[in-house]
Amino acid sequence: ARAEAAEQYHSAATLEEELRQLAEARPDIAELIEIGRSIEGRPILALRIGDRRGGVPKVLFMGCHHAREWIAVEVPFLLAKELVERADEAPIASWLTSGEVWVAPMVNPDGHEHSRAQERLWRKNRRRNDDGSFGVDPNRNYGYMWGILDVPTSSHVPSDETYVGPRAFSEPETQAVRDLVGCERFAGVITYHSYSQLILYPWGYTEKPIPDVQHREQMVGMAKEMQTLIQGVHGKIYVPQPSSELYPTAGDTTDWTYGTYGIPSFTVELRPRTFQEGGFILPPDQILPTWEENRPAAFRFIEQLVTAPVA
Ligand code: 0X9
Ligand code: ZN
């Protein structure tokens, strides 16, 4: 069963191959971009999808900051695939004219390969730390309020699962995202993780609500709408909540994208809901239903942000 699952989920190599095929099939709307290289030298890839007009609002979807969260590669990949393959159909065609969608399905390719080949439950990247242990948690390494917490869920001990790293953006994987987001000025970000079926929005570093009431209401509203859209497909409930309600962390992706750029930012924790249902080990026959239920929420996010006036 293990070998079978590995075949139905993407490796870094099969992902690159399929992203390349998408870009080659539709060079008019899709471009494969290497946004950086991992510690072990693997390309970190993003597919840019749009008519390339310039000055249009852009939306970013990312996946697989955490190595073992295999489904978090597949959902953004299937989003990219559908946008490219149905690029000429309404309403996708109009989104790709009025805006642009960027998809980076595997931010942590080294960790992901390690999870496939060596340790299925590996989480971090593959940095060799000063104490000889391996790995920085990429989702603790972003530069907004980085390192301010010292708790089990956000640790300064290198061998810990949630090691924040020696400094903000110490890792090439988070540097790649930092540089991309700094360049492209996205209107919104969704980063996929697993598991628990949650829709998380900032803050993660504090239980205090976001002070800007408009931003807060916008993100709470969007999260609730996503919940409804997801539930409408296969009945699965994804609970919206502030990230810190799950547990406190400093330096996660969405605290940085919201804290630095003020853009709507969500962490979507995909299937399953519980450890008893498999936790990080999601049977491959659930890849498609997980994508199907997340499709309308992702589409709505795109639609909302690309049809809004450019900031
Ligand atoms: O711990 C994480 O990085 C995310 N959960 S996971 O099980 N995929 O590792 C959640 C990050 C959301 N932020 C906070 N909880 N603060
Ligand atoms: Zn995760």
XYZ file of C-alpha atoms and ligand atoms in Angstrom:
328
model
C 0.000 0.000 0.000
C 2.918 2.295 0.792
C 4.485 1.877 -2.673
C 1.125 2.319 -4.357
C 0.463 5.575 -2.529
C 3.879 6.889 -3.477
C 3.013 6.305 -7.122
C -0.267 8.181 -7.002
C 1.144 11.195 -5.204
C 3.702 13.373 -6.985
C 7.425 13.236 -6.380
C 9.483 16.377 -6.948
C 10.456 14.947 -10.347
C 6.958 13.953 -11.530
C 5.594 17.286 -10.361
C 8.240 19.159 -12.344
C 7.505 17.025 -15.402
C 3.761 17.652 -15.245
C 4.104 21.373 -14.556
C 6.444 21.556 -17.539
C 3.886 19.774 -19.726
C 1.205 22.256 -18.686
C 3.453 25.188 -19.566
C 4.419 23.620 -22.906
C 0.810 22.864 -23.811
C -0.259 26.478 -23.287
C 2.727 28.840 -23.587
C 0.253 31.642 -24.296
C -1.091 31.534 -20.737
C 1.266 29.425 -18.615
C 4.889 29.812 -17.650
C 6.994 27.583 -15.421
C 9.227 29.638 -13.151
C 11.979 28.509 -10.810
C 11.508 30.772 -7.792
C 14.507 29.347 -5.934
C 16.477 26.229 -5.091
C 16.243 24.060 -2.002
C 19.168 23.210 0.264
C 19.830 20.030 -1.722
C 19.570 21.986 -4.974
C 16.085 21.045 -6.151
C 14.163 23.683 -8.080
C 11.268 25.310 -6.238
C 8.735 25.786 -8.992
C 5.773 28.017 -9.597
C 3.390 28.008 -12.523
C 2.268 31.490 -13.547
C -1.123 31.326 -15.224
C -2.643 34.301 -17.036
C -2.685 36.259 -20.291
C 0.350 38.238 -19.192
C -0.951 41.775 -19.415
C 0.876 43.268 -16.480
C -0.675 45.403 -13.789
C -3.383 42.860 -13.026
C -4.191 41.524 -9.554
C -2.442 38.258 -8.732
C -3.290 35.417 -6.393
C -0.828 32.902 -4.921
C -1.486 29.294 -3.954
C 1.232 27.274 -2.257
C 1.588 23.719 -1.046
C 3.798 21.418 0.941
C 5.773 23.560 3.331
C 5.676 20.370 5.388
C 7.235 17.273 3.867
C 4.750 14.650 5.054
C 1.631 16.540 3.969
C 1.428 14.907 0.560
C -2.143 15.977 -0.189
C -0.964 19.592 0.099
C 0.967 19.097 -3.150
C -1.942 17.566 -5.006
C -4.606 20.199 -4.311
C -2.637 23.173 -5.675
C -1.289 21.024 -8.535
C -4.818 20.026 -9.571
C -5.846 23.676 -9.346
C -3.043 24.655 -11.735
C -3.914 21.798 -14.077
C -7.588 22.698 -14.228
C -6.905 26.393 -14.769
C -4.602 25.584 -17.694
C -6.716 22.845 -19.249
C -9.932 24.862 -19.012
C -8.331 28.238 -19.672
C -10.667 29.022 -22.565
C -13.882 28.269 -20.691
C -15.950 30.708 -18.674
C -15.365 31.849 -16.001
C -11.692 30.824 -15.973
C -10.910 32.650 -19.240
C -12.026 35.975 -17.806
C -10.039 35.451 -14.571
C -6.918 34.815 -16.630
C -7.482 38.073 -18.498
C -8.344 40.291 -15.535
C -5.833 38.644 -13.211
C -3.094 36.109 -12.751
C -2.820 32.947 -10.666
C 0.487 31.654 -9.349
C 0.747 28.109 -8.027
C 3.763 26.711 -6.162
C 2.676 23.203 -5.142
C 5.906 22.052 -3.451
C 7.742 24.675 -1.423
C 9.782 22.017 0.447
C 10.934 19.491 -2.182
C 13.890 18.123 -0.149
C 11.713 17.325 2.833
C 9.081 15.826 0.572
C 11.598 13.514 -1.113
C 12.883 12.500 2.311
C 9.315 11.689 3.360
C 8.798 9.567 0.249
C 12.072 7.669 0.393
C 13.238 7.568 4.026
C 10.919 8.753 6.779
C 7.257 9.024 5.870
C 6.524 11.376 8.792
C 9.367 13.843 8.154
C 8.115 17.433 8.536
C 10.897 20.013 8.114
C 13.337 20.856 5.337
C 16.739 19.135 5.160
C 19.048 21.773 6.643
C 21.914 20.247 8.596
C 21.838 22.164 11.896
C 24.826 23.126 14.031
C 24.044 20.414 16.586
C 24.060 17.750 13.853
C 20.285 17.403 13.737
C 18.344 17.992 10.541
C 15.713 20.446 9.548
C 14.215 23.873 10.045
C 10.423 24.162 10.038
C 9.710 26.322 6.971
C 6.409 27.383 8.514
C 8.223 29.007 11.437
C 10.936 30.728 9.428
C 9.061 33.707 7.945
C 10.065 37.186 8.979
C 7.023 38.639 10.730
C 7.341 38.367 14.528
C 9.845 35.619 13.806
C 11.165 33.803 16.836
C 9.229 35.754 19.475
C 7.709 32.584 20.936
C 9.589 29.779 22.610
C 7.015 27.030 23.028
C 6.730 23.402 21.888
C 4.785 24.502 18.800
C 7.425 27.090 17.860
C 10.807 25.955 19.150
C 14.353 27.287 19.281
C 15.800 23.788 19.732
C 17.224 22.613 16.391
C 16.237 18.974 16.773
C 12.597 19.872 17.479
C 9.881 19.379 14.870
C 8.957 23.065 14.964
C 12.492 24.536 14.957
C 12.238 28.165 13.877
C 15.777 28.303 12.441
C 18.716 30.528 13.443
C 17.131 33.687 12.023
C 14.174 34.838 9.937
C 14.406 33.658 6.317
C 17.515 31.593 7.021
C 16.252 28.928 4.600
C 16.343 28.988 0.787
C 12.779 27.664 0.682
C 11.341 30.611 2.626
C 13.677 33.025 0.831
C 12.174 31.847 -2.469
C 8.663 32.656 -1.238
C 9.811 35.956 0.299
C 11.389 37.062 -2.984
C 8.419 35.977 -5.089
C 5.882 37.726 -2.876
C 8.103 40.816 -2.654
C 8.276 41.002 -6.459
C 4.761 40.132 -7.489
C 2.665 41.921 -4.887
C -0.154 39.380 -4.603
C -3.704 40.349 -3.668
C -4.138 37.204 -1.567
C -2.514 33.935 -0.543
C -3.679 30.431 0.299
C -1.164 27.916 1.642
C -2.233 24.276 1.838
C -1.308 21.955 4.687
C -2.774 18.839 6.248
C -4.489 17.585 8.306
C -7.504 18.652 10.447
C -9.900 20.296 7.948
C -9.462 23.875 9.088
C -9.461 27.292 7.455
C -6.972 29.384 9.433
C -6.394 33.118 9.264
C -3.997 35.404 11.209
C -2.788 35.803 13.784
C -0.775 32.781 14.701
C 1.656 34.542 17.014
C -0.939 36.055 19.336
C -4.491 35.404 20.443
C -5.261 39.084 19.972
C -7.573 39.657 17.028
C -6.327 41.568 14.006
C -6.684 45.247 14.956
C -7.911 46.374 11.530
C -11.625 45.624 11.777
C -12.186 45.741 8.019
C -9.410 43.255 7.344
C -10.648 41.033 10.137
C -14.214 41.042 8.903
C -13.076 40.429 5.346
C -11.001 37.389 6.295
C -13.631 35.969 8.643
C -16.234 36.434 5.895
C -14.061 34.799 3.253
C -13.237 31.876 5.573
C -16.918 31.283 6.331
C -17.774 31.390 2.652
C -15.010 28.899 1.897
C -16.377 26.621 4.610
C -19.826 26.697 3.025
C -18.475 26.069 -0.457
C -16.325 23.145 0.714
C -19.149 21.581 2.700
C -21.451 21.811 -0.303
C -19.358 19.356 -2.333
C -18.944 16.202 -0.219
C -20.324 17.367 3.132
C -16.927 17.688 4.828
C -16.670 20.405 7.458
C -13.582 22.619 7.425
C -13.726 24.838 10.502
C -12.715 28.509 10.170
C -10.694 29.909 13.071
C -7.741 32.166 13.880
C -4.453 30.233 13.587
C -3.532 30.846 17.224
C -6.681 29.025 18.292
C -5.141 25.827 16.901
C -1.903 26.599 18.746
C 0.447 29.583 18.941
C 3.315 29.863 16.452
C 5.534 32.712 15.361
C 6.955 32.999 11.859
C 4.292 31.169 9.899
C 3.507 31.982 6.274
C 0.217 33.791 6.670
C 1.305 35.981 9.604
C 4.069 37.205 7.296
C 1.924 37.709 4.178
C -0.799 39.469 6.139
C 1.505 41.266 8.591
C 3.834 42.561 5.885
C 1.502 43.107 2.950
C -1.949 43.350 4.555
C -3.418 40.837 2.101
C -6.027 38.179 2.871
C -4.057 35.091 3.831
C -5.266 31.611 4.696
C -3.797 28.316 5.808
C -6.110 25.541 4.651
C -5.623 22.278 6.523
C -6.899 19.550 4.206
C -8.248 16.036 4.868
C -8.522 14.030 6.958
C -10.139 15.511 10.049
C -8.492 13.288 12.641
C -5.484 11.149 13.449
C -7.822 8.144 13.644
C -8.760 8.739 10.003
C -5.106 8.436 9.021
C -3.620 11.804 9.929
C -0.875 12.612 7.456
C -1.406 9.304 5.632
C -4.326 10.062 3.345
C -5.265 7.171 1.044
C -4.737 8.106 -2.608
C -8.384 7.490 -3.440
C -9.094 10.665 -1.452
C -6.900 12.907 -3.591
C -9.644 13.636 -6.088
C -12.487 14.229 -3.600
C -10.212 16.503 -1.555
C -9.495 18.545 -4.660
C -13.172 18.519 -5.694
C -14.313 19.977 -2.387
C -11.571 22.610 -2.351
C -12.141 23.679 -5.961
C -15.087 26.047 -5.402
C -13.331 27.726 -2.454
C -10.148 28.243 -4.477
C -12.165 29.472 -7.461
C -14.134 31.889 -5.296
C -10.898 33.236 -3.813
C -9.545 33.872 -7.310
C -12.775 35.402 -8.546
C -13.036 37.775 -5.571
C -9.481 38.997 -5.832
C -9.002 39.283 -9.592
C -12.222 41.162 -10.129
C -11.455 43.635 -7.309
C -9.801 46.914 -8.322
C -5.982 46.793 -8.195
C -4.714 48.237 -4.936
O 1.898 23.984 12.553
C 1.734 24.397 11.409
O 2.625 24.927 10.760
C 0.369 24.244 10.743
N -0.234 22.991 11.074
S 0.438 21.582 10.499
O -0.239 20.463 11.125
N 0.141 21.476 8.937
O 1.844 21.601 10.734
C -0.549 25.335 11.233
C -0.020 26.695 11.044
C -1.049 27.711 11.423
N -0.549 28.669 12.324
C -0.685 28.558 13.682
N -1.270 27.551 14.234
N -0.262 29.565 14.385
Zn 1.755 21.704 7.668
